[in-house]
């Protein structure tokens, strides 16, 4: 990533097999992007938790589904993710509710859409979050 | 919490005669089964008063928390309980967000656990 790209905005797409073994790949990849965007260590650790919980929700959906796709985009203000997995609905049990609470606590913004299903997460970059 | 993935391993030791599990590394959706098996092993062996030492964790998510809470429920159904050892601010925050800090008795180190458990008989 060049300095210009980091400053103005760009994106990438990560596609992962629908397996718990790849949750760590998602966490570490997003952490790497966040670090390049100047987000501080504590905030990155928070966002890793949010990403993990999103992956947990997508992997425990009742229906089998396809790969998990994470669209990563950044602007001068924020790092944004859209996590999707085709093939079913999100879980709605007690564990899923806890995962949602944790996910939203550790992100600066987020939303869940049952269509897809799709999970949106945002972490503010330092200039916007300071 | 760490910057890289660490495979989960679990050490076991005793505090005041009670078994204590110490998971070391990351507990997430991929590794939580290892922790579940270790907790189930102790419960099935008849131990109902357990200690969970969280000091070796570099990462914990809701799947791990849920499993620990489920093991505590089983321990209580068997007449026991589970004590947590935790001084990690990130994990304490997770416990607080999920309300688990109100459910579990949490001490900061093994010495404090020893004092809490010292008067209780094992199992």
PDB file of N, CA and C in Angstrom, chain A residues 32-76:
ATOM      1  N   UNK A  32      -3.390  -6.113  10.441  1.00  0.00           N
ATOM      2  CA  UNK A  32      -2.295  -5.591   9.623  1.00  0.00           C
ATOM      3  C   UNK A  32      -2.707  -4.350   8.846  1.00  0.00           C
ATOM      4  N   UNK A  33      -3.904  -4.385   8.271  1.00  0.00           N
ATOM      5  CA  UNK A  33      -4.388  -3.212   7.543  1.00  0.00           C
ATOM      6  C   UNK A  33      -4.571  -2.039   8.508  1.00  0.00           C
ATOM      7  N   UNK A  34      -5.157  -2.319   9.659  1.00  0.00           N
ATOM      8  CA  UNK A  34      -5.410  -1.246  10.645  1.00  0.00           C
ATOM      9  C   UNK A  34      -4.100  -0.602  11.088  1.00  0.00           C
ATOM     10  N   UNK A  35      -3.067  -1.412  11.255  1.00  0.00           N
ATOM     11  CA  UNK A  35      -1.773  -0.867  11.671  1.00  0.00           C
ATOM     12  C   UNK A  35      -1.215   0.060  10.597  1.00  0.00           C
ATOM     13  N   UNK A  36      -1.372  -0.337   9.321  1.00  0.00           N
ATOM     14  CA  UNK A  36      -0.869   0.513   8.235  1.00  0.00           C
ATOM     15  C   UNK A  36      -1.645   1.827   8.162  1.00  0.00           C
ATOM     16  N   UNK A  37      -2.868   1.825   8.665  1.00  0.00           N
ATOM     17  CA  UNK A  37      -3.688   3.044   8.636  1.00  0.00           C
ATOM     18  C   UNK A  37      -3.441   3.928   9.850  1.00  0.00           C
ATOM     19  N   UNK A  38      -2.524   3.519  10.716  1.00  0.00           N
ATOM     20  CA  UNK A  38      -2.162   4.357  11.857  1.00  0.00           C
ATOM     21  C   UNK A  38      -3.040   4.183  13.074  1.00  0.00           C
ATOM     22  N   UNK A  39      -3.881   3.173  13.058  1.00  0.00           N
ATOM     23  CA  UNK A  39      -4.743   2.919  14.221  1.00  0.00           C
ATOM     24  C   UNK A  39      -3.873   2.335  15.334  1.00  0.00           C
ATOM     25  N   UNK A  40      -4.061   2.804  16.560  1.00  0.00           N
ATOM     26  CA  UNK A  40      -3.140   2.413  17.634  1.00  0.00           C
ATOM     27  C   UNK A  40      -3.407   0.977  18.110  1.00  0.00           C
ATOM     28  N   UNK A  41      -2.419   0.454  18.826  1.00  0.00           N
ATOM     29  CA  UNK A  41      -2.418  -0.959  19.187  1.00  0.00           C
ATOM     30  C   UNK A  41      -3.659  -1.364  19.972  1.00  0.00           C
ATOM     31  N   UNK A  42      -4.033  -0.566  20.944  1.00  0.00           N
ATOM     32  CA  UNK A  42      -5.199  -0.903  21.762  1.00  0.00           C
ATOM     33  C   UNK A  42      -6.468  -0.963  20.902  1.00  0.00           C
ATOM     34  N   UNK A  43      -6.596   0.019  20.019  1.00  0.00           N
ATOM     35  CA  UNK A  43      -7.782   0.059  19.154  1.00  0.00           C
ATOM     36  C   UNK A  43      -7.779  -1.122  18.185  1.00  0.00           C
ATOM     37  N   UNK A  44      -6.594  -1.509  17.731  1.00  0.00           N
ATOM     38  CA  UNK A  44      -6.499  -2.678  16.840  1.00  0.00           C
ATOM     39  C   UNK A  44      -6.916  -3.934  17.592  1.00  0.00           C
ATOM     40  N   UNK A  45      -6.439  -4.079  18.820  1.00  0.00           N
ATOM     41  CA  UNK A  45      -6.824  -5.256  19.614  1.00  0.00           C
ATOM     42  C   UNK A  45      -8.339  -5.294  19.801  1.00  0.00           C
ATOM     43  N   UNK A  46      -8.932  -4.141  20.034  1.00  0.00           N
ATOM     44  CA  UNK A  46     -10.398  -4.074  20.151  1.00  0.00           C
ATOM     45  C   UNK A  46     -11.063  -4.544  18.852  1.00  0.00           C
ATOM     46  N   UNK A  47     -10.549  -4.040  17.738  1.00  0.00           N
ATOM     47  CA  UNK A  47     -11.193  -4.363  16.455  1.00  0.00           C
ATOM     48  C   UNK A  47     -11.025  -5.842  16.117  1.00  0.00           C
ATOM     49  N   UNK A  48      -9.891  -6.429  16.543  1.00  0.00           N
ATOM     50  CA  UNK A  48      -9.698  -7.869  16.323  1.00  0.00           C
ATOM     51  C   UNK A  48     -10.805  -8.672  17.019  1.00  0.00           C
ATOM     52  N   UNK A  49     -11.190  -8.225  18.216  1.00  0.00           N
ATOM     53  CA  UNK A  49     -12.274  -8.916  18.928  1.00  0.00           C
ATOM     54  C   UNK A  49     -13.583  -8.779  18.141  1.00  0.00           C
ATOM     55  N   UNK A  50     -13.838  -7.563  17.660  1.00  0.00           N
ATOM     56  CA  UNK A  50     -15.070  -7.342  16.896  1.00  0.00           C
ATOM     57  C   UNK A  50     -15.101  -8.227  15.649  1.00  0.00           C
ATOM     58  N   UNK A  51     -13.970  -8.309  14.951  1.00  0.00           N
ATOM     59  CA  UNK A  51     -13.900  -9.138  13.738  1.00  0.00           C
ATOM     60  C   UNK A  51     -14.131 -10.607  14.089  1.00  0.00           C
ATOM     61  N   UNK A  52     -13.508 -11.048  15.172  1.00  0.00           N
ATOM     62  CA  UNK A  52     -13.684 -12.437  15.601  1.00  0.00           C
ATOM     63  C   UNK A  52     -15.138 -12.762  15.872  1.00  0.00           C
ATOM     64  N   UNK A  53     -15.806 -11.855  16.568  1.00  0.00           N
ATOM     65  CA  UNK A  53     -17.215 -12.111  16.894  1.00  0.00           C
ATOM     66  C   UNK A  53     -18.079 -12.131  15.636  1.00  0.00           C
ATOM     67  N   UNK A  54     -17.745 -11.284  14.684  1.00  0.00           N
ATOM     68  CA  UNK A  54     -18.486 -11.300  13.412  1.00  0.00           C
ATOM     69  C   UNK A  54     -18.286 -12.644  12.706  1.00  0.00           C
ATOM     70  N   UNK A  55     -17.054 -13.111  12.692  1.00  0.00           N
ATOM     71  CA  UNK A  55     -16.768 -14.417  12.072  1.00  0.00           C
ATOM     72  C   UNK A  55     -17.533 -15.519  12.822  1.00  0.00           C
ATOM     73  N   UNK A  56     -17.527 -15.435  14.165  1.00  0.00           N
ATOM     74  CA  UNK A  56     -18.260 -16.432  14.958  1.00  0.00           C
ATOM     75  C   UNK A  56     -19.728 -16.477  14.539  1.00  0.00           C
ATOM     76  N   UNK A  57     -20.321 -15.297  14.395  1.00  0.00           N
ATOM     77  CA  UNK A  57     -21.737 -15.244  14.010  1.00  0.00           C
ATOM     78  C   UNK A  57     -21.959 -15.858  12.632  1.00  0.00           C
ATOM     79  N   UNK A  58     -21.051 -15.584  11.721  1.00  0.00           N
ATOM     80  CA  UNK A  58     -21.225 -16.095  10.356  1.00  0.00           C
ATOM     81  C   UNK A  58     -20.982 -17.597  10.271  1.00  0.00           C
ATOM     82  N   UNK A  59     -20.127 -18.106  11.150  1.00  0.00           N
ATOM     83  CA  UNK A  59     -19.811 -19.530  11.105  1.00  0.00           C
ATOM     84  C   UNK A  59     -20.825 -20.386  11.848  1.00  0.00           C
ATOM     85  N   UNK A  60     -21.575 -19.772  12.760  1.00  0.00           N
ATOM     86  CA  UNK A  60     -22.527 -20.576  13.530  1.00  0.00           C
ATOM     87  C   UNK A  60     -23.948 -20.405  13.025  1.00  0.00           C
ATOM     88  N   UNK A  61     -24.058 -19.830  11.850  1.00  0.00           N
ATOM     89  CA  UNK A  61     -25.415 -19.709  11.307  1.00  0.00           C
ATOM     90  C   UNK A  61     -25.992 -21.104  11.084  1.00  0.00           C
ATOM     91  N   UNK A  62     -27.309 -21.211  11.182  1.00  0.00           N
ATOM     92  CA  UNK A  62     -27.917 -22.538  11.133  1.00  0.00           C
ATOM     93  C   UNK A  62     -27.731 -23.265   9.805  1.00  0.00           C
ATOM     94  N   UNK A  63     -27.692 -22.555   8.719  1.00  0.00           N
ATOM     95  CA  UNK A  63     -27.556 -23.227   7.428  1.00  0.00           C
ATOM     96  C   UNK A  63     -26.086 -23.316   7.031  1.00  0.00           C
ATOM     97  N   UNK A  64     -25.768 -24.324   6.249  1.00  0.00           N
ATOM     98  CA  UNK A  64     -24.421 -24.355   5.704  1.00  0.00           C
ATOM     99  C   UNK A  64     -24.313 -23.243   4.670  1.00  0.00           C
ATOM    100  N   UNK A  65     -23.144 -22.760   4.499  1.00  0.00           N
ATOM    101  CA  UNK A  65     -22.998 -21.658   3.561  1.00  0.00           C
ATOM    102  C   UNK A  65     -21.674 -21.711   2.858  1.00  0.00           C
ATOM    103  N   UNK A  66     -21.473 -20.727   2.023  1.00  0.00           N
ATOM    104  CA  UNK A  66     -20.256 -20.670   1.242  1.00  0.00           C
ATOM    105  C   UNK A  66     -19.147 -19.951   1.971  1.00  0.00           C
ATOM    106  N   UNK A  67     -18.132 -19.541   1.244  1.00  0.00           N
ATOM    107  CA  UNK A  67     -17.011 -18.839   1.855  1.00  0.00           C
ATOM    108  C   UNK A  67     -17.450 -17.534   2.525  1.00  0.00           C
ATOM    109  N   UNK A  68     -16.634 -17.079   3.454  1.00  0.00           N
ATOM    110  CA  UNK A  68     -16.847 -15.775   4.077  1.00  0.00           C
ATOM    111  C   UNK A  68     -16.065 -14.741   3.277  1.00  0.00           C
ATOM    112  N   UNK A  69     -16.757 -13.688   2.906  1.00  0.00           N
ATOM    113  CA  UNK A  69     -16.101 -12.601   2.180  1.00  0.00           C
ATOM    114  C   UNK A  69     -16.031 -11.368   3.069  1.00  0.00           C
ATOM    115  N   UNK A  70     -14.845 -10.792   3.142  1.00  0.00           N
ATOM    116  CA  UNK A  70     -14.680  -9.560   3.920  1.00  0.00           C
ATOM    117  C   UNK A  70     -14.222  -8.460   2.966  1.00  0.00           C
ATOM    118  N   UNK A  71     -15.080  -7.484   2.751  1.00  0.00           N
ATOM    119  CA  UNK A  71     -14.706  -6.322   1.953  1.00  0.00           C
ATOM    120  C   UNK A  71     -14.156  -5.266   2.897  1.00  0.00           C
ATOM    121  N   UNK A  72     -12.912  -4.897   2.661  1.00  0.00           N
ATOM    122  CA  UNK A  72     -12.204  -3.954   3.530  1.00  0.00           C
ATOM    123  C   UNK A  72     -12.056  -2.641   2.763  1.00  0.00           C
ATOM    124  N   UNK A  73     -12.499  -1.552   3.358  1.00  0.00           N
ATOM    125  CA  UNK A  73     -12.374  -0.250   2.705  1.00  0.00           C
ATOM    126  C   UNK A  73     -11.916   0.770   3.719  1.00  0.00           C
ATOM    127  N   UNK A  74     -11.178   1.740   3.266  1.00  0.00           N
ATOM    128  CA  UNK A  74     -10.772   2.790   4.185  1.00  0.00           C
ATOM    129  C   UNK A  74     -10.868   4.147   3.517  1.00  0.00           C
ATOM    130  N   UNK A  75     -11.156   5.119   4.342  1.00  0.00           N
ATOM    131  CA  UNK A  75     -11.195   6.518   3.944  1.00  0.00           C
ATOM    132  C   UNK A  75     -10.264   7.250   4.907  1.00  0.00           C
ATOM    133  N   UNK A  76     -10.046   8.540   4.727  1.00  0.00           N
ATOM    134  CA  UNK A  76      -9.235   9.265   5.709  1.00  0.00           C
ATOM    135  C   UNK A  76      -9.830   9.196   7.122  1.00  0.00           C
TER     136      UNK A  76
END
